[in-house]
XYZ file of C-alpha atoms in Angstrom:
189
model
C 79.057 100.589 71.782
C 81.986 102.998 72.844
C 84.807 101.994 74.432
C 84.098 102.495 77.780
C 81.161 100.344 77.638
C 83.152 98.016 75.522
C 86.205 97.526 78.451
C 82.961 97.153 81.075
C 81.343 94.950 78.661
C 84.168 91.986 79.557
C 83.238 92.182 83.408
C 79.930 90.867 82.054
C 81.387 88.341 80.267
C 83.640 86.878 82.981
C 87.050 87.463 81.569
C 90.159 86.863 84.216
C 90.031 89.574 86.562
C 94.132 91.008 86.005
C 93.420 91.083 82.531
C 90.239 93.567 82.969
C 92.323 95.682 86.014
C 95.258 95.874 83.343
C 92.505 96.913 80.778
C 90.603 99.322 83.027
C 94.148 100.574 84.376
C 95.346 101.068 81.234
C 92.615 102.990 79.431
C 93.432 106.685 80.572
C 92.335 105.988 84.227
C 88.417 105.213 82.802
C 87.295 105.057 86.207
C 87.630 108.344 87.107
C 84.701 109.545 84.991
C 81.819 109.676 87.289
C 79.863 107.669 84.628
C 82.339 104.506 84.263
C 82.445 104.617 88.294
C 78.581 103.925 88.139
C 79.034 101.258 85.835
C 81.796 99.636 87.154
C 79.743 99.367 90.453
C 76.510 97.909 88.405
C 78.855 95.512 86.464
C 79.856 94.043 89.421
C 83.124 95.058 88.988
C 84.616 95.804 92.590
C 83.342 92.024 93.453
C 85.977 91.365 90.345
C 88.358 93.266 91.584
C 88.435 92.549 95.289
C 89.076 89.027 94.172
C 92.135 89.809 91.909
C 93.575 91.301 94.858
C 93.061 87.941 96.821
C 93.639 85.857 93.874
C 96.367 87.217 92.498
C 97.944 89.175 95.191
C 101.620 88.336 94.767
C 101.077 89.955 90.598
C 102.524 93.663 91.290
C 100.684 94.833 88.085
C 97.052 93.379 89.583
C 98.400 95.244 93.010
C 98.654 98.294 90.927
C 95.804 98.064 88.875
C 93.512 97.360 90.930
C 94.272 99.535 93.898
C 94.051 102.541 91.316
C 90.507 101.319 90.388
C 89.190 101.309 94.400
C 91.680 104.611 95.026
C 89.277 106.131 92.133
C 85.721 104.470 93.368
C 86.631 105.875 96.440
C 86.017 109.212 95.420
C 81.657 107.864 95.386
C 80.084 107.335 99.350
C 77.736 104.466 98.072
C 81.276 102.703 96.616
C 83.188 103.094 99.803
C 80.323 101.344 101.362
C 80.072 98.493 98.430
C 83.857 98.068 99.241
C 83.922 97.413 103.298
C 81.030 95.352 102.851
C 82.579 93.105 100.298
C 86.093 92.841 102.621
C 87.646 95.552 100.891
C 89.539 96.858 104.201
C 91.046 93.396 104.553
C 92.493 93.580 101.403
C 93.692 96.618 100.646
C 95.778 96.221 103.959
C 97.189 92.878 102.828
C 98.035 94.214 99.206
C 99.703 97.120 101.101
C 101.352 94.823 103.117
C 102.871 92.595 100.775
C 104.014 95.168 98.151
C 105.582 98.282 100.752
C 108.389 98.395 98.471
C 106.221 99.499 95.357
C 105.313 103.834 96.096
C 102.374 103.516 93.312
C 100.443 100.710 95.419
C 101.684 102.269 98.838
C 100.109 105.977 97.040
C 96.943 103.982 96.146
C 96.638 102.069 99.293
C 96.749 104.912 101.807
C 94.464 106.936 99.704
C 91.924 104.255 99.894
C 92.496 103.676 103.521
C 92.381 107.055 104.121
C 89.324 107.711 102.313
C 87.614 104.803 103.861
C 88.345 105.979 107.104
C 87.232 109.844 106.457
C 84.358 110.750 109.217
C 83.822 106.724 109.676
C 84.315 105.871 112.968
C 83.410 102.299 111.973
C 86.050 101.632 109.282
C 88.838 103.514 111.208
C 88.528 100.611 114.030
C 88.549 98.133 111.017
C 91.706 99.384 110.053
C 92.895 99.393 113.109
C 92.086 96.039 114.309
C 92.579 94.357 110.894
C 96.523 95.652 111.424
C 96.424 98.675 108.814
C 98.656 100.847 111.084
C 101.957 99.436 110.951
C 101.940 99.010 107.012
C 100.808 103.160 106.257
C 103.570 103.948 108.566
C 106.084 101.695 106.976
C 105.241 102.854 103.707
C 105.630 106.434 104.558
C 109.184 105.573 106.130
C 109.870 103.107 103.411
C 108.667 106.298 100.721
C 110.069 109.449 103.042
C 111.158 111.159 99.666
C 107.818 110.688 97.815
C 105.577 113.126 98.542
C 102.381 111.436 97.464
C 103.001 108.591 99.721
C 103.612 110.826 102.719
C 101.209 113.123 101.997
C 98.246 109.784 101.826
C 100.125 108.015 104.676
C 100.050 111.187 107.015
C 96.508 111.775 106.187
C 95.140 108.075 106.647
C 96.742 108.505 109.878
C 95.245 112.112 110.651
C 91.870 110.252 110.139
C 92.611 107.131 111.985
C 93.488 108.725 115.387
C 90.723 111.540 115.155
C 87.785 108.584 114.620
C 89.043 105.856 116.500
C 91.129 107.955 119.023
C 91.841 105.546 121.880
C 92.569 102.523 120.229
C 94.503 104.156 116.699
C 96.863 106.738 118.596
C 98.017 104.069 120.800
C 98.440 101.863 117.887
C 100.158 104.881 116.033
C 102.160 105.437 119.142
C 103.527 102.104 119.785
C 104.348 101.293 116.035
C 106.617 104.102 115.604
C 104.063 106.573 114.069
C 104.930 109.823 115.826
C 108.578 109.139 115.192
C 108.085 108.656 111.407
C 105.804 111.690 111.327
C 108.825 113.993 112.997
C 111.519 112.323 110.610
C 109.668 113.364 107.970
C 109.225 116.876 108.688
C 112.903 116.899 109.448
C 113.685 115.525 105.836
C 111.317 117.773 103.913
C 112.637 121.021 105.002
């Protein structure tokens, strides 16, 4: 068995979901391999790590961890799919949420939204509705001199307003949005 099928092995054997995110996380970013992303998804991993978030959602590590590991799936349209439908949007705004002050979850977390939100119309209302405005912008305020934050945060945004236009550009509008986006491009000259 090599070692990536060793690490997935413990998702089949039910070990505590942190300790296989700090595994996974910590294994030179295993997920990113297009064959560990398949199974990861057939181990039933994201269900495991969708939980951690709402389990353990006040451990910064399993924050970290874990939004690297749905940043990466991501990447795969049949994932992105897995992860709305298992309440994926929901979380990754709350993890956002509650950790604004960390730039590696805020990086993670705006990739995710943004690449949930990429030609969706569906999931950019989610985010939306489920409040996912307000914590992008206040990350990219929060992170105005990281330019991987900004860079996800003004993208997510990009998306959200072009596929939920109404709705998202008010909401991007009234929560200080343009404001932060001008700032920015004030500061990065």
């Amino acid at each position: 068995m090599g070692a990536n099928h060793f690490i997935l092995w413990f998702w089949k054997v039910s070990f505590p979901a942190p300790f296989i995110c700090s595994i996974v996380h910590s294994n030179s970013n295993i997920s990113l391999i297009d064959e560990n992303r398949e199974l990861i998804g057939s181990a039933g991993a994201m269900e495991q790590i969708i939980q951690a978030i709402k389990v353990h959602g006040t451990s910064l590590h399993v924050a970290e961890s874990a939004t690297l590991i749905l940043r990466d799936l991501t990447e795969n349209a049949d994932k992105k799919v897995s992860i709305v439908w298992l309440g994926g949007i929901a979380c990754v705004i709350g993890v956002l949420r509650a950790f604004l002050d960390s730039a590696t979850v805020c990086e993670n977390a705006c990739a995710i939204l943004l690449r949930l939100a990429y030609n969706n119309d569906t999931n950019s209302a989610s985010i939306g509705h489920e409040g996912g405005i307000p914590p992008i912008i206040t990350a990219m305020t929060k992170h105005h001199e990281n330019a991987a934050v900004c860079q996800w945060a003004c993208c997510a945004l990009w998306n959200l307003m072009l596929n939920n236009m109404t709705d998202n550009r008010k909401m991007i509008a009234q929560y200080g949005g343009i404001t932060a986006i001008i700032c920015l491009l004030y500061t990065s000259r």
